[in-house]
GROMACS .gro file of C-alpha atoms in nm:
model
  221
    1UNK     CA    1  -5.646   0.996   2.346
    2UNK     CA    2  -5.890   0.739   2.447
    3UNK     CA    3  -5.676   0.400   2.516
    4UNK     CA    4  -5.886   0.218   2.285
    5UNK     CA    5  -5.848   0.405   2.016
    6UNK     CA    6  -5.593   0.329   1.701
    7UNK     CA    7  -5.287   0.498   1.704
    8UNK     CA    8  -5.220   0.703   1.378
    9UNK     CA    9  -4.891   0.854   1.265
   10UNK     CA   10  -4.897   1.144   0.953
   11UNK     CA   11  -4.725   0.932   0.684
   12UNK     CA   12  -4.655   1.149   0.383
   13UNK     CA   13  -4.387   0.964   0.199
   14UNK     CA   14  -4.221   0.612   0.216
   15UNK     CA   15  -3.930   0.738   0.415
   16UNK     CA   16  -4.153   0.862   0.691
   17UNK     CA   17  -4.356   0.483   0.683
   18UNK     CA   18  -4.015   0.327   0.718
   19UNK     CA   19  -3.922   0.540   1.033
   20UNK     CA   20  -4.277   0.455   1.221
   21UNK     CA   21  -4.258   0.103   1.164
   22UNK     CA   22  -3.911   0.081   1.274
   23UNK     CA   23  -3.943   0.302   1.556
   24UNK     CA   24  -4.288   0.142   1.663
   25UNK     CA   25  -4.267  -0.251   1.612
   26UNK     CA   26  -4.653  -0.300   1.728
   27UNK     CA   27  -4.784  -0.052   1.456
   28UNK     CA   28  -4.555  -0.260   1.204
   29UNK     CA   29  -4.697  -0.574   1.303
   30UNK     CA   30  -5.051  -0.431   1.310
   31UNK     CA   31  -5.003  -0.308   0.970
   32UNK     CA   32  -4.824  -0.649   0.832
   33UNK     CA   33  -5.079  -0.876   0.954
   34UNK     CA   34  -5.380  -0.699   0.848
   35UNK     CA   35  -5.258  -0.673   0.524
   36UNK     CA   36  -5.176  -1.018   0.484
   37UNK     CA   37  -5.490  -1.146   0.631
   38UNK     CA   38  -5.675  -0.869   0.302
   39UNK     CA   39  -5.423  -0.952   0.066
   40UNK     CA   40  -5.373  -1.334   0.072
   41UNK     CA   41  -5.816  -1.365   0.152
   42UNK     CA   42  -5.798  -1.168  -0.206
   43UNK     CA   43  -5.600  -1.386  -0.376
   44UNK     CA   44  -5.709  -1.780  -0.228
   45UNK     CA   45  -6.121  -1.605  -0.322
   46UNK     CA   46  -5.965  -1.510  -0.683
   47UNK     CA   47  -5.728  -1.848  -0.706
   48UNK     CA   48  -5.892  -2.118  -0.490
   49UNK     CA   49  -5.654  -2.379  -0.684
   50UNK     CA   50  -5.314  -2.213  -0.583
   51UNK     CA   51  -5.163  -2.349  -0.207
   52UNK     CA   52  -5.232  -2.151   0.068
   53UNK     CA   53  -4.858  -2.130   0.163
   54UNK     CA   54  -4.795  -2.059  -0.177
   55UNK     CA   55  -5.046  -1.762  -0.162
   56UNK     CA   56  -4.856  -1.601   0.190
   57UNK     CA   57  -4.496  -1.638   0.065
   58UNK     CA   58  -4.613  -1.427  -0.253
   59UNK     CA   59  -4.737  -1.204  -0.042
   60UNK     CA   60  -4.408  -1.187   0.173
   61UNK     CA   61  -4.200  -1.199  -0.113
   62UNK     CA   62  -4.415  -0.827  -0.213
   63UNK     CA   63  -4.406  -0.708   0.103
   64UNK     CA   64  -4.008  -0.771   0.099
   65UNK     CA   65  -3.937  -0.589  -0.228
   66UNK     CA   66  -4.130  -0.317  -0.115
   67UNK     CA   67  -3.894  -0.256   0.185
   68UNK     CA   68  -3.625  -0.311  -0.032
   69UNK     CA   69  -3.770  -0.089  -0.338
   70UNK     CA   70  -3.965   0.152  -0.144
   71UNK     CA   71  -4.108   0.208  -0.467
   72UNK     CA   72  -4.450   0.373  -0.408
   73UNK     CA   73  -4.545   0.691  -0.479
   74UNK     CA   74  -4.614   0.966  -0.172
   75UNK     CA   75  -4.948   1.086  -0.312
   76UNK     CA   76  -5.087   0.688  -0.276
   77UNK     CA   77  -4.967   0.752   0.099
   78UNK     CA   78  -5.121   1.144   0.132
   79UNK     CA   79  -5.448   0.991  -0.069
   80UNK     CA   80  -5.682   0.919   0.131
   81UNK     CA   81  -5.552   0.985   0.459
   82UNK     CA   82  -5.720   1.054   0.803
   83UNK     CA   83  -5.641   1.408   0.909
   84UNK     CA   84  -5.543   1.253   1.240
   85UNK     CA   85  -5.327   1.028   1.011
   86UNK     CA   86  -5.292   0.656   0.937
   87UNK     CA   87  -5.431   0.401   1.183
   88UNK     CA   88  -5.250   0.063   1.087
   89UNK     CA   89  -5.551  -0.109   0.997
   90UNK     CA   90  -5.659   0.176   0.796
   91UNK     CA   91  -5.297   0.142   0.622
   92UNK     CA   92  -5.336  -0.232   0.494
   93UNK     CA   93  -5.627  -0.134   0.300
   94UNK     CA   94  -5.526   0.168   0.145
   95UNK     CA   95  -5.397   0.250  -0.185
   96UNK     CA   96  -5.050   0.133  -0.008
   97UNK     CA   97  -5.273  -0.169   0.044
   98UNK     CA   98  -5.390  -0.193  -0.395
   99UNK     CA   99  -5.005  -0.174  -0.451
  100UNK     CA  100  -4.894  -0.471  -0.221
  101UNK     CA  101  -5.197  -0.665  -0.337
  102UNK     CA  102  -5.055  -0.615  -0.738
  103UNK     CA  103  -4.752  -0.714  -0.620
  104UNK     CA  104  -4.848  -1.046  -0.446
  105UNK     CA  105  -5.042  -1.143  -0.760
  106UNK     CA  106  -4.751  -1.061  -1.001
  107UNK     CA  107  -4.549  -1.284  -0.715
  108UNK     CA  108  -4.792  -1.603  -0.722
  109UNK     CA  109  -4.797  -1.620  -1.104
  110UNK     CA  110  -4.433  -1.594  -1.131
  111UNK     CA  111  -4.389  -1.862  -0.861
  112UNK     CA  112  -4.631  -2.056  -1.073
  113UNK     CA  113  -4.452  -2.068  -1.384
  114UNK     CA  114  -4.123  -2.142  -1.203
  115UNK     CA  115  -4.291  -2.479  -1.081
  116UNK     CA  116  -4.391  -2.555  -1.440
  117UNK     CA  117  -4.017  -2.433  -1.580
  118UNK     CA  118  -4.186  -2.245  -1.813
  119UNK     CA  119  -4.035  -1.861  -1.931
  120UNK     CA  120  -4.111  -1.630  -1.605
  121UNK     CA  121  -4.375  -1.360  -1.699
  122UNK     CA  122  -4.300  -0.981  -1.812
  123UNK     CA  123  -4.595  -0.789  -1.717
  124UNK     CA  124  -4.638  -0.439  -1.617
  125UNK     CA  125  -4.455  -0.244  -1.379
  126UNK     CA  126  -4.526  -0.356  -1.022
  127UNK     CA  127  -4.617   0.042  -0.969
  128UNK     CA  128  -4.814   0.074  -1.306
  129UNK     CA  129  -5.182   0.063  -1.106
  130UNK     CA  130  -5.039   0.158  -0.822
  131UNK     CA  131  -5.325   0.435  -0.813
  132UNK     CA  132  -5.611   0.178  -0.805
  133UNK     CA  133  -5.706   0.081  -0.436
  134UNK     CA  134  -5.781  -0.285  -0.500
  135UNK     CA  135  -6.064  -0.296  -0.177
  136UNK     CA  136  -6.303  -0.079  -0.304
  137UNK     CA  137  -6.656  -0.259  -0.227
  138UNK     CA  138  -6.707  -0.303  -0.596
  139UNK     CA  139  -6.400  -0.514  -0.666
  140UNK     CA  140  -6.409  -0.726  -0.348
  141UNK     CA  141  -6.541  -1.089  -0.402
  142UNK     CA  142  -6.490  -1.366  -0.545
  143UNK     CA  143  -6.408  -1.499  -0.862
  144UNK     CA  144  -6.570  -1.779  -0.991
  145UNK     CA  145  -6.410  -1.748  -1.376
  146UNK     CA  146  -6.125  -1.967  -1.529
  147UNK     CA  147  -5.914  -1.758  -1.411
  148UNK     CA  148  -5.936  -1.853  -1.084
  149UNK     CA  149  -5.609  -2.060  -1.154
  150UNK     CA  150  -5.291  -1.893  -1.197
  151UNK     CA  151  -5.144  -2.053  -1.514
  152UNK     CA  152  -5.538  -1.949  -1.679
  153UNK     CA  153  -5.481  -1.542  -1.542
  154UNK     CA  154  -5.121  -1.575  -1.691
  155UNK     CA  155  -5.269  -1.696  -2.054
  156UNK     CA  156  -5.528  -1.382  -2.012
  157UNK     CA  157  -5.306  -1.137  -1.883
  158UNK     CA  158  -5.075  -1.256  -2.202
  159UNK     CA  159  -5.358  -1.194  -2.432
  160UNK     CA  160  -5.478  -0.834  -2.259
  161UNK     CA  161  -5.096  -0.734  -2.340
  162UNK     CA  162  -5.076  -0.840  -2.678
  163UNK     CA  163  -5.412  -0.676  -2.766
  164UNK     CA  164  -5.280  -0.368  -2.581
  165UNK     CA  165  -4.946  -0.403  -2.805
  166UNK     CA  166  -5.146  -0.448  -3.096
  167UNK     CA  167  -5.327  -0.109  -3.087
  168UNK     CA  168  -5.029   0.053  -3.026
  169UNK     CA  169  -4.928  -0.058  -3.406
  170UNK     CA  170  -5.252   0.136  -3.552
  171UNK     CA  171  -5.226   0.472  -3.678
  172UNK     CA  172  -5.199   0.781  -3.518
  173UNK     CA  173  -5.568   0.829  -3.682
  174UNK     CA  174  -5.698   0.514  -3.637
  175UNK     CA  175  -5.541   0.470  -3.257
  176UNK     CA  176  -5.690   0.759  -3.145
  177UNK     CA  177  -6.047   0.676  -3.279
  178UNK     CA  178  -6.005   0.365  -3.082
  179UNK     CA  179  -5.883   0.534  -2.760
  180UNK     CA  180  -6.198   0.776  -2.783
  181UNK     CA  181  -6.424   0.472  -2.830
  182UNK     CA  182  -6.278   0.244  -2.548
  183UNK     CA  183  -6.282   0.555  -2.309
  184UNK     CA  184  -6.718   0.527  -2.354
  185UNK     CA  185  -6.700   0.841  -2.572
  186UNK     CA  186  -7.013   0.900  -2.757
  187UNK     CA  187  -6.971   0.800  -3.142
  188UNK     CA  188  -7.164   1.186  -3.163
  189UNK     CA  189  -6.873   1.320  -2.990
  190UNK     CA  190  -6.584   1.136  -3.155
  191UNK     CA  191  -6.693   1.269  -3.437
  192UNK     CA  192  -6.697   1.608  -3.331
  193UNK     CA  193  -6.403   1.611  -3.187
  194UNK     CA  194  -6.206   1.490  -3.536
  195UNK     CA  195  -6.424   1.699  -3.763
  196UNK     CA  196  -6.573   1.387  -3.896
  197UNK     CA  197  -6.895   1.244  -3.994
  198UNK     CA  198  -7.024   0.934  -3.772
  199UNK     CA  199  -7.062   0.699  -4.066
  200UNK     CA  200  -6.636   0.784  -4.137
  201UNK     CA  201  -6.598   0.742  -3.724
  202UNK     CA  202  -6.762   0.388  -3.738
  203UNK     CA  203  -6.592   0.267  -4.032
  204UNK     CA  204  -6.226   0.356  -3.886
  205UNK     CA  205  -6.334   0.192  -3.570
  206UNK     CA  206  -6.448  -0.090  -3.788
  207UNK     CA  207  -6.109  -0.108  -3.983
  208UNK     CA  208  -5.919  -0.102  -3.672
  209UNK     CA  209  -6.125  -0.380  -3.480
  210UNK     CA  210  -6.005  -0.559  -3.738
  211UNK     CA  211  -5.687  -0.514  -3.735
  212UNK     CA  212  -5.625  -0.516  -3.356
  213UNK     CA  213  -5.820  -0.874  -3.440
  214UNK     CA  214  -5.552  -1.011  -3.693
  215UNK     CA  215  -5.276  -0.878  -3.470
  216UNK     CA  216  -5.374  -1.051  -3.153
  217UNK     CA  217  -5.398  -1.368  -3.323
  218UNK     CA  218  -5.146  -1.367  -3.506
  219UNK     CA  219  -4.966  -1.346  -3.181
  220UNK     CA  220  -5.125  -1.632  -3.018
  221UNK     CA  221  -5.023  -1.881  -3.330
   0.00000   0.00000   0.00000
């Protein structure tokens, strides 16, 4: 092998991770400190209000429960992967990488609301994405929106859950008209699909707009 190439290990499952990085310390750190240096750029671009200290000890505080956990699926780890294996660089911005950057968020909120002694937030399993690599091209820059501070992407995350808690309530008709329509399903289609005319599709989608509408607020009163 050239000398300045990477070196890669086959890493098929967390167990297998673990043993590399404890059995080489220089891939470990290789790994570590790119994927702090994606991770924490992420989230100071996304919340250029919260410290940067603040931003690197949620990241630790991830990276530490997912030593502890070792909660990650082994397809994230097989996804993807070189057939040479993983380079350590490669690694930090894998789908290993999506999952540790999920984490660190859910970590800087939660530090947030601590500092304001508020009631600590009860979102999503840390491994509910999991699947979504979080450095694809499309998703990485900036972000200029209110929620750029962490209390603000706490209030929206809040309102994304009750809205998702509120369809949940519908029907078994009416919730899966909506889950046709918010998966871009052609109103032609839907129809089709439930043996129903479009006028009857748009009118249940209408009906439970509405009352995904009512819910929501109703929980923000």
């Amino acid at each position: 092998m050239n000398s300045l190439e990477p070196k890669r290990y086959v890493i098929n499952n967390v167990d297998a991770l673990l043993r590399i990085m404890h059995a080489d310390p220089r891939y470990a750190l290789e790994f570590r400190n790119k994927a702090e240096q994606h991770i924490t750029l992420k989230l100071r671009k996304k919340f250029f209000n919260a410290s940067p200290e603040g931003v690197v000890d949620a990241f630790n505080n991830a990276l530490m429960k997912f030593l502890q956990t070792r909660t990650f699926k082994d397809e994230g780890l097989q996804h993807g992967q070189p057939p040479g294996g993983w380079a350590a660089h490669e690694l930090a911005v894998s789908k290993l990488g999506g999952y540790l950057y999920r984490g660190s968020l859910h970590e800087l909120i939660q530090m947030h609301r601590r500092t304001r002694r508020e009631v600590p937030w009860n979102g999503p399993d840390a491994d509910a994405a999991q699947d979504d690599n979080v450095f694809d091209e499309a998703h990485d820059v900036g972000d200029p929106s209110p929620f750029s501070d962490p209390a603000k992407a706490y209030e929206h995350l809040s309102v994304v859950q009750r809205m998702r808690d509120c369809l949940n309530k519908l029907s078994d008709t009416l919730r899966a008209t909506m889950f046709l329509y918010l998966d871009e399903v052609p109103m032609e289609q839907i129809a089709k699909q439930q043996d129903l005319h479009v006028p009857t599709v748009k009118s249940r989608l209408h009906a439970a707009r509405k009352l995904v509408s009512d819910c929501t607020r109703k929980g923000m009163d």
